[in-house]
XYZ file of C-alpha atoms in Angstrom:
308
model
C -16.807 15.774 12.574
C -16.969 13.226 9.720
C -13.546 11.925 8.707
C -12.092 8.938 6.906
C -9.068 6.740 7.658
C -6.904 5.733 4.728
C -4.210 3.065 5.062
C -1.001 3.001 3.011
C 0.507 0.043 1.084
C 4.002 -0.650 -0.116
C 6.343 2.261 -0.390
C 5.934 3.746 3.084
C 8.241 1.294 4.815
C 11.506 2.395 6.335
C 13.893 1.344 9.130
C 12.689 3.162 12.298
C 9.245 3.743 10.873
C 7.511 2.974 14.134
C 9.674 5.299 16.301
C 6.824 7.783 16.585
C 4.804 5.092 18.440
C 7.503 3.880 20.785
C 6.139 5.653 23.844
C 3.215 3.136 24.028
C 3.629 -0.664 24.214
C 0.608 -1.276 22.017
C 2.535 -0.813 18.751
C 5.286 -3.265 19.713
C 2.733 -5.734 21.067
C 0.972 -5.665 17.663
C 4.233 -6.476 15.977
C 4.911 -9.337 18.409
C 1.413 -10.669 17.676
C 2.263 -10.700 13.965
C 5.545 -12.418 14.631
C 3.767 -15.183 16.492
C 1.446 -15.806 13.553
C 4.036 -15.711 10.758
C 7.203 -16.702 12.525
C 9.321 -13.665 11.667
C 10.761 -11.071 14.008
C 8.977 -8.079 12.493
C 9.806 -5.683 15.321
C 13.560 -6.184 14.742
C 13.048 -5.620 11.042
C 11.505 -2.189 11.533
C 13.823 -1.091 14.380
C 17.284 -2.469 13.440
C 16.840 -4.193 10.091
C 18.080 -3.126 6.652
C 16.293 -1.273 3.936
C 16.896 -4.216 1.666
C 15.137 -6.588 4.118
C 12.199 -4.252 4.455
C 11.990 -3.829 0.658
C 11.357 -7.556 0.001
C 7.727 -7.948 -0.967
C 7.286 -10.961 1.366
C 8.432 -8.791 4.300
C 7.013 -5.407 3.204
C 3.368 -6.435 2.908
C 2.947 -8.055 6.397
C 5.010 -5.214 7.895
C 2.804 -2.504 6.412
C -0.398 -4.366 7.444
C 0.989 -4.640 11.013
C 2.136 -1.043 11.076
C -1.295 0.173 9.996
C -3.092 -1.942 12.591
C -0.649 -0.898 15.273
C -1.312 2.832 14.455
C -5.064 2.251 14.410
C -4.985 0.465 17.749
C -2.903 3.334 19.119
C -5.516 5.874 17.877
C -8.303 4.060 19.713
C -6.143 3.573 22.825
C -5.544 7.378 22.913
C -9.311 7.970 22.861
C -9.888 8.453 19.087
C -13.256 7.466 17.749
C -14.024 5.247 14.750
C -14.040 7.027 11.399
C -17.033 7.528 9.127
C -15.451 5.660 6.193
C -12.344 3.582 5.332
C -10.130 2.918 2.393
C -6.701 1.457 1.761
C -4.268 1.927 -1.075
C -3.437 -1.468 -2.665
C -2.265 -3.678 0.245
C -3.741 -1.045 2.553
C -7.174 -2.273 1.655
C -6.527 -5.397 3.783
C -5.540 -3.171 6.719
C -8.744 -1.228 6.248
C -10.742 -4.467 6.291
C -9.211 -5.385 9.674
C -9.933 -1.911 11.030
C -13.502 -2.264 9.827
C -13.982 -5.687 11.439
C -14.304 -7.554 8.206
C -11.196 -9.619 8.750
C -9.400 -10.738 11.924
C -5.811 -9.563 12.246
C -4.491 -13.102 12.267
C -6.393 -14.065 9.023
C -5.317 -10.846 7.368
C -1.694 -11.632 8.084
C -1.986 -15.102 6.499
C -3.789 -13.659 3.479
C -1.128 -10.946 3.153
C 1.721 -13.407 3.328
C 0.072 -15.571 0.652
C -0.573 -12.507 -1.472
C 2.987 -11.378 -1.228
C 4.538 -14.717 -2.095
C 2.175 -15.124 -5.053
C 3.018 -11.770 -6.397
C 6.732 -12.294 -6.032
C 6.538 -15.663 -7.718
C 4.263 -14.506 -10.531
C 6.868 -12.505 -12.413
C 10.593 -13.238 -12.291
C 12.742 -10.402 -10.880
C 13.855 -8.145 -13.799
C 10.957 -9.161 -16.085
C 8.393 -6.714 -14.742
C 8.521 -3.065 -13.617
C 6.454 0.017 -12.584
C 6.931 3.612 -13.462
C 5.413 6.885 -12.258
C 4.254 9.320 -14.885
C 3.652 12.890 -13.657
C 2.273 15.983 -15.319
C 0.101 14.664 -18.089
C -3.586 13.718 -18.244
C -4.779 10.254 -17.513
C -5.891 9.884 -21.163
C -2.361 10.576 -22.328
C -0.975 7.933 -20.013
C -3.540 5.421 -21.358
C -2.510 6.344 -24.922
C 1.141 5.880 -24.010
C 0.385 2.433 -22.677
C -1.413 1.511 -25.920
C 1.375 2.743 -28.121
C 4.367 1.508 -26.079
C 3.239 -1.947 -25.178
C 3.833 -3.588 -28.614
C 3.744 -7.353 -27.789
C 4.190 -6.772 -24.047
C 1.886 -6.053 -21.132
C 1.656 -2.407 -20.179
C -1.243 -0.881 -18.245
C -2.186 1.881 -15.898
C -1.806 0.538 -12.283
C -2.488 3.445 -9.918
C -4.509 6.549 -10.566
C -3.125 8.354 -7.509
C -4.085 11.945 -8.187
C -4.734 14.185 -11.237
C -1.462 14.167 -13.159
C 0.037 11.294 -11.207
C -0.342 7.828 -12.590
C 1.749 4.717 -12.062
C 2.004 2.129 -14.890
C 2.988 -1.511 -14.734
C 3.965 -4.337 -17.056
C 6.965 -5.844 -18.768
C 10.195 -3.905 -18.108
C 10.907 -3.487 -21.801
C 7.554 -1.866 -22.328
C 7.989 0.334 -19.187
C 11.274 1.583 -20.618
C 9.615 2.499 -23.962
C 6.760 4.227 -22.059
C 9.086 6.283 -19.936
C 10.840 7.587 -23.069
C 7.551 8.288 -24.781
C 6.059 10.067 -21.776
C 8.982 12.543 -21.659
C 8.489 13.168 -25.416
C 4.794 13.881 -24.772
C 5.556 16.481 -22.198
C 5.518 14.661 -18.866
C 7.131 16.667 -16.077
C 8.637 13.437 -14.763
C 8.675 9.806 -15.859
C 10.748 7.440 -13.719
C 10.991 3.698 -13.191
C 10.218 2.771 -9.564
C 12.233 0.543 -7.297
C 9.624 -2.217 -7.303
C 10.375 -5.847 -8.056
C 6.753 -6.762 -8.695
C 4.560 -5.079 -11.443
C 1.455 -4.723 -9.279
C -2.114 -4.125 -10.521
C -1.639 -5.329 -14.031
C -2.612 -8.494 -15.940
C 0.758 -10.090 -15.251
C -0.650 -10.867 -11.795
C -3.713 -12.769 -12.951
C -2.239 -16.118 -11.982
C -1.214 -14.714 -8.603
C -4.832 -13.612 -7.904
C -5.919 -17.262 -8.309
C -3.664 -18.188 -5.391
C -5.154 -15.383 -3.327
C -8.614 -16.685 -4.223
C -7.758 -20.085 -2.762
C -6.649 -18.730 0.578
C -9.654 -16.411 0.813
C -11.876 -19.407 0.506
C -10.448 -20.759 3.775
C -11.118 -17.735 5.993
C -14.115 -15.868 7.402
C -14.959 -12.500 5.862
C -17.733 -10.258 7.194
C -19.255 -7.065 5.923
C -17.323 -4.190 7.635
C -18.991 -2.190 10.397
C -17.664 0.958 8.711
C -18.233 1.646 4.945
C -15.091 0.699 3.084
C -14.355 1.972 -0.365
C -12.606 -0.529 -2.603
C -9.832 0.199 -5.084
C -11.394 -1.482 -8.055
C -14.749 0.233 -8.104
C -14.479 3.054 -5.536
C -17.514 1.942 -3.666
C -18.412 -0.312 -0.717
C -19.225 -4.056 -0.914
C -22.371 -5.457 0.685
C -21.501 -9.131 1.129
C -18.454 -11.241 2.075
C -18.305 -12.703 -1.476
C -18.184 -9.117 -2.960
C -15.326 -8.255 -0.634
C -13.323 -11.363 -1.697
C -13.975 -10.569 -5.385
C -12.809 -7.021 -4.916
C -9.530 -8.243 -3.255
C -8.889 -10.793 -5.994
C -9.668 -8.396 -8.827
C -7.555 -5.659 -7.257
C -4.366 -7.671 -7.878
C -4.556 -7.296 -11.615
C -6.713 -4.090 -11.857
C -5.728 -0.464 -11.375
C -6.069 1.276 -8.002
C -8.672 3.991 -8.591
C -7.522 6.105 -5.691
C -8.839 9.422 -7.046
C -12.298 7.921 -7.355
C -12.164 6.468 -3.846
C -11.320 9.910 -2.296
C -13.961 11.593 -4.419
C -16.616 9.013 -3.394
C -15.905 9.544 0.281
C -15.819 13.333 -0.184
C -19.341 13.025 -1.659
C -20.417 11.699 1.728
C -19.438 15.091 3.246
C -16.053 13.921 4.490
C -13.480 16.678 4.345
C -10.655 15.260 6.513
C -8.696 12.171 5.621
C -6.271 10.658 8.197
C -3.456 8.509 6.805
C -3.041 5.843 9.457
C 0.425 4.298 9.527
C 4.046 5.212 9.112
C 5.167 7.720 6.477
C 3.085 10.296 4.636
C 2.441 9.185 1.105
C -1.353 9.347 0.942
C -2.027 12.528 2.950
C -0.496 14.871 0.324
C -2.500 13.268 -2.494
C -5.741 14.234 -0.813
C -5.412 17.961 -1.496
C -4.093 17.249 -4.998
C -7.275 15.365 -5.714
C -9.479 18.215 -4.260
C -8.040 21.468 -2.822
C -11.042 21.632 -0.446
C -10.028 18.529 1.409
C -7.493 17.975 4.171
C -5.049 15.087 4.505
C -3.241 14.478 7.739
C -0.562 11.749 8.334
C -0.989 10.113 11.752
C 2.568 8.930 11.786
C 3.325 9.386 15.480
C 1.523 9.633 18.835
C 1.765 13.393 19.174
C 0.047 13.999 15.888
C -2.653 11.582 16.929
C -3.184 13.348 20.288
C -3.520 16.695 18.560
C -5.958 15.305 16.014
C -8.065 13.708 18.809
C -8.116 16.981 20.672
C -9.177 18.799 17.549
C -12.108 16.461 16.993
C-alpha cells in the first residue's frame, strides 16, 4: 500500500509527549543522542519539564525534530517499511529530510538550533504575532492581510486546510486582522501563543543565518520523494533543498498543496509521525477521500504495520 509520512512542527509539544514510546529504549536513546550533540537534557524536558520550557523556540524546535526521528526509528524497529513520500510542516521538513536520508540527524540538530535562535532573535518578543483564521476562503484571508497591514508586515503564513489559514506579522497588524476577520464572517479568529511570527518577511534576516549554516553541512537528494512547503514538489539537487529550506522561513507553508500533490501520486493514507495529532485531522479536511492517522504511540504503530 502506498502511504506518506508527514512530520509535525511547533505546536505538538507537551510534557509527557513521548510516553507512548516508553516501552522501547530507542526513543529515549534518540533523545540522549540529541542531548550529546546540543548539550541539553532533552529527555528530562519532555518527561518532567515545564510547558514554559518546552514552549521556548530554542527548545521546541530541536525537541520536535528529535521526537519525530525517535518515532520514525521506532516505526522501522517495529518492522514498518519506508513510505512512498515524505513531507514535514514547517520545522517538520527538516525531520522529513533526516528520514529521507538527505541530512544526518546530527547535522539536522545543529541546523535546527541555528534556525531556532535566528528566528527568536529576528523579532523582539511582543513585536510579532500569529493568528488562526477559520471559516473563510483563502482569498478573503489574503484580502484581510492587504487591508489590515497598513504600514506593518502582515501575510498568510500557513495554508493548513480549506478554511484554515494562519497569518503572521507585526502584532498590531495581527490585532487589526483578527477584528476584521470576525467582521467578514470568520467562524473563529484568534491570536496564537507563538513568540515568533514564522513564515513571513519579518524572518528574511533570520533566513540569511540559516543559509550560512547550511553552507557548512552535507545535504543529499533524499532517497524518498520529499514535498517541500514552499512549492509543494520535490527538489532534485542539494542546492535546491537548501534554497527551499531558506525560502521557507519567510514564505507560507503550502500544506494543502503538499497533501494534494502526494495524493496525485495515488497515496491515500498519511501517517503523522511524532507526538500529538495536529496534521492527521487536516488530511481529511483537505480531501475527504484521504485518511490521516497519528502514529503517536507504539500500539498505534503496531496496528498500522499489521494493517499494511
